[in-house]
Short mmCIF file of C-alpha atoms in Angstrom, two decimals:
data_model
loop_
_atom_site.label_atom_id
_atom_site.label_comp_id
_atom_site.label_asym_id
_atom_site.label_seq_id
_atom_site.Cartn_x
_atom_site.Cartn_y
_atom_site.Cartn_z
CA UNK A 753 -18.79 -14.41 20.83
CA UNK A 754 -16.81 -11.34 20.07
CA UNK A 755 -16.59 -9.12 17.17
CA UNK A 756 -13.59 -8.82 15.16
CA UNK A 757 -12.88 -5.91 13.01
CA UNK A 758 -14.35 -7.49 9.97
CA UNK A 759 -17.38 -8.07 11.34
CA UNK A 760 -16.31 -11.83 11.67
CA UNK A 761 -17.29 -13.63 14.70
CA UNK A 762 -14.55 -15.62 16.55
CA UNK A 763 -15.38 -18.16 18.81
CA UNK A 764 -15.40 -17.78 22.76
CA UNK A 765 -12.98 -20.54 22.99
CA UNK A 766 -10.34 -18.52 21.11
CA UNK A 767 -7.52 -17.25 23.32
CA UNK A 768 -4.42 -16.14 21.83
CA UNK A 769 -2.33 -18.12 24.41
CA UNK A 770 -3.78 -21.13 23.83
CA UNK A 771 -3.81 -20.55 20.56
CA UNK A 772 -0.89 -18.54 19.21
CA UNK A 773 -1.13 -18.17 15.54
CA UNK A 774 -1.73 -14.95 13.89
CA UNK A 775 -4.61 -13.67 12.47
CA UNK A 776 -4.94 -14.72 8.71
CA UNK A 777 -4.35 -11.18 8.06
CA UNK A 778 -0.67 -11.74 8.79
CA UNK A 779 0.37 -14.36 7.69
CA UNK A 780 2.81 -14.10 4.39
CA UNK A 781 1.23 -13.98 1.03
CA UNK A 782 2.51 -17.52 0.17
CA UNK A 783 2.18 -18.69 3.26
CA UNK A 784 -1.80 -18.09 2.58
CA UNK A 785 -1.47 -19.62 -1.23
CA UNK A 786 -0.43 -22.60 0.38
CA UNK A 787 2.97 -21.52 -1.62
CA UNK A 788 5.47 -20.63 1.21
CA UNK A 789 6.95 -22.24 4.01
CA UNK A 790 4.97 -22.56 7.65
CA UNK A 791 5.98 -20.41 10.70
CA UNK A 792 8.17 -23.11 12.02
CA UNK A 793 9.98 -23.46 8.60
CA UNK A 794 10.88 -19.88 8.58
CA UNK A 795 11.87 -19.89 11.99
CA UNK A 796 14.37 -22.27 11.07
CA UNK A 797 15.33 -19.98 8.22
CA UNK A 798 15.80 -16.80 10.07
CA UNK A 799 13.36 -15.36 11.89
CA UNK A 800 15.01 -15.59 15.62
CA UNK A 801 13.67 -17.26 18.18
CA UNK A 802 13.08 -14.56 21.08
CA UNK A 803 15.42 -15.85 24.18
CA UNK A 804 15.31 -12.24 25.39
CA UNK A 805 13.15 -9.72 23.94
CA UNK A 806 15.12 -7.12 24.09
CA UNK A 807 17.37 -8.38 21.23
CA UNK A 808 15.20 -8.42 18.61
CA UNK A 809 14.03 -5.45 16.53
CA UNK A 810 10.48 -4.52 14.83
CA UNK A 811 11.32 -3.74 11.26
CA UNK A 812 8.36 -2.51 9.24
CA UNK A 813 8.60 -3.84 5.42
CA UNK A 814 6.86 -2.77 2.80
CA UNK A 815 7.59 -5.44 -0.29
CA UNK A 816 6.89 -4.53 -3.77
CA UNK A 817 6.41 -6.82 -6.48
CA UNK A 818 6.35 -5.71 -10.44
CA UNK A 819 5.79 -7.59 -13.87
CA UNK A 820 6.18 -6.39 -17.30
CA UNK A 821 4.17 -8.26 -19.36
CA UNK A 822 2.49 -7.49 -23.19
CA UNK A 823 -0.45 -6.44 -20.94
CA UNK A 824 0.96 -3.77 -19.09
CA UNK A 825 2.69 -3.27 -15.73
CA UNK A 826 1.51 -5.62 -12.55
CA UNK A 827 2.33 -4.44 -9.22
CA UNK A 828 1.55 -5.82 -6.21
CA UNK A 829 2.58 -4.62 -2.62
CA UNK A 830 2.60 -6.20 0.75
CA UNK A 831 3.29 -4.65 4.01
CA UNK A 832 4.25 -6.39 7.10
CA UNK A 833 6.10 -6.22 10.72
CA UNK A 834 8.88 -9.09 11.03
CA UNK A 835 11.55 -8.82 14.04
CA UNK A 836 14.90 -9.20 13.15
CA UNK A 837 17.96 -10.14 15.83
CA UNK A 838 19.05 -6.76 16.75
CA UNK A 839 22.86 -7.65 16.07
CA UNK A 840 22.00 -8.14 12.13
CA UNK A 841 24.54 -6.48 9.91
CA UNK A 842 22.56 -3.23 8.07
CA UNK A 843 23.10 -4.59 4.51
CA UNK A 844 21.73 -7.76 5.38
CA UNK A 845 18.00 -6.86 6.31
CA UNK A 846 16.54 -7.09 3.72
CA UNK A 847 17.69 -10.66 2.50
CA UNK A 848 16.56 -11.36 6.16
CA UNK A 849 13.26 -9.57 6.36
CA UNK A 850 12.32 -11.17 2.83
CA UNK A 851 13.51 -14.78 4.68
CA UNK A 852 11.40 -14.05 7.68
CA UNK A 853 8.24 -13.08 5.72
CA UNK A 854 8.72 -16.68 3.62
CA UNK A 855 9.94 -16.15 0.45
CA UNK A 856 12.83 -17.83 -0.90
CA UNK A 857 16.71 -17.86 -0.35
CA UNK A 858 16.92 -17.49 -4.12
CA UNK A 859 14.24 -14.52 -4.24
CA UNK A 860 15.68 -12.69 -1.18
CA UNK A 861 19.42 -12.81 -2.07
CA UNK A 862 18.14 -11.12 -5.58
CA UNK A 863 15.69 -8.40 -4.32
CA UNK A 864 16.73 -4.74 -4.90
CA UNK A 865 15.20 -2.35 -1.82
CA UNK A 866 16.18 0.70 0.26
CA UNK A 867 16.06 1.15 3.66
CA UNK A 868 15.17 3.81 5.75
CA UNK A 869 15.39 4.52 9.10
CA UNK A 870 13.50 6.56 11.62
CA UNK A 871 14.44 9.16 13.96
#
């Protein structure tokens, strides 16, 4: 058996050909809840299906979530790699990104973000 990082044990049998899923670490926060669409769902949705790798782009999202309530202020925050088809207009990645990590059409078309790039 290996060790994972957690101190978990995973099986010998695992192999991450035969069994392609991600770790539960990365899967979307609904997706875990039981809440959001599965992998093949989104993929329908808009996260691309690689043809050739070379067209599709690692974007690095970091998505915030905030309630006001009589309690006080909630925030949660979830960070996450999605790829994106590199020929994606610039003011549409973050509808897409928000699409591709399973939340709704109705919650992505109505987030507010920024983006930043590297250099």
């Amino acid at each position: 058996m290996d060790i994972l990082c957690n101190g978990a044990k995973k099986p010998e049998g695992s192999d991450p050909i035969v069994d392609p899923r991600p770790p539960p670490a990365k899967l979307a926060r609904l997706e875990q809840n039981g809440a959001g669409p599965s992998a093949q769902e989104r993929s329908r949705q808009g996260s691309p299906v690689a043809k050739n790798p070379w067209s599709l782009l690692p974007v690095f999202c970091v998505v915030e979530h905030r309630e006001s309530s009589l309690e006080g202020e909630k925030r949660e925050e979830h960070a996450e790699f999605v790829l994106v088809k590199r020929d994606l207009l610039f003011n549409q990645l973050i509808e897409m990104a928000l699409l591709t990590l399973g939340y709704s059409h109705s919650s992505a078309a109505q987030a507010k973000g920024t983006q930043h790039t590297c250099t």
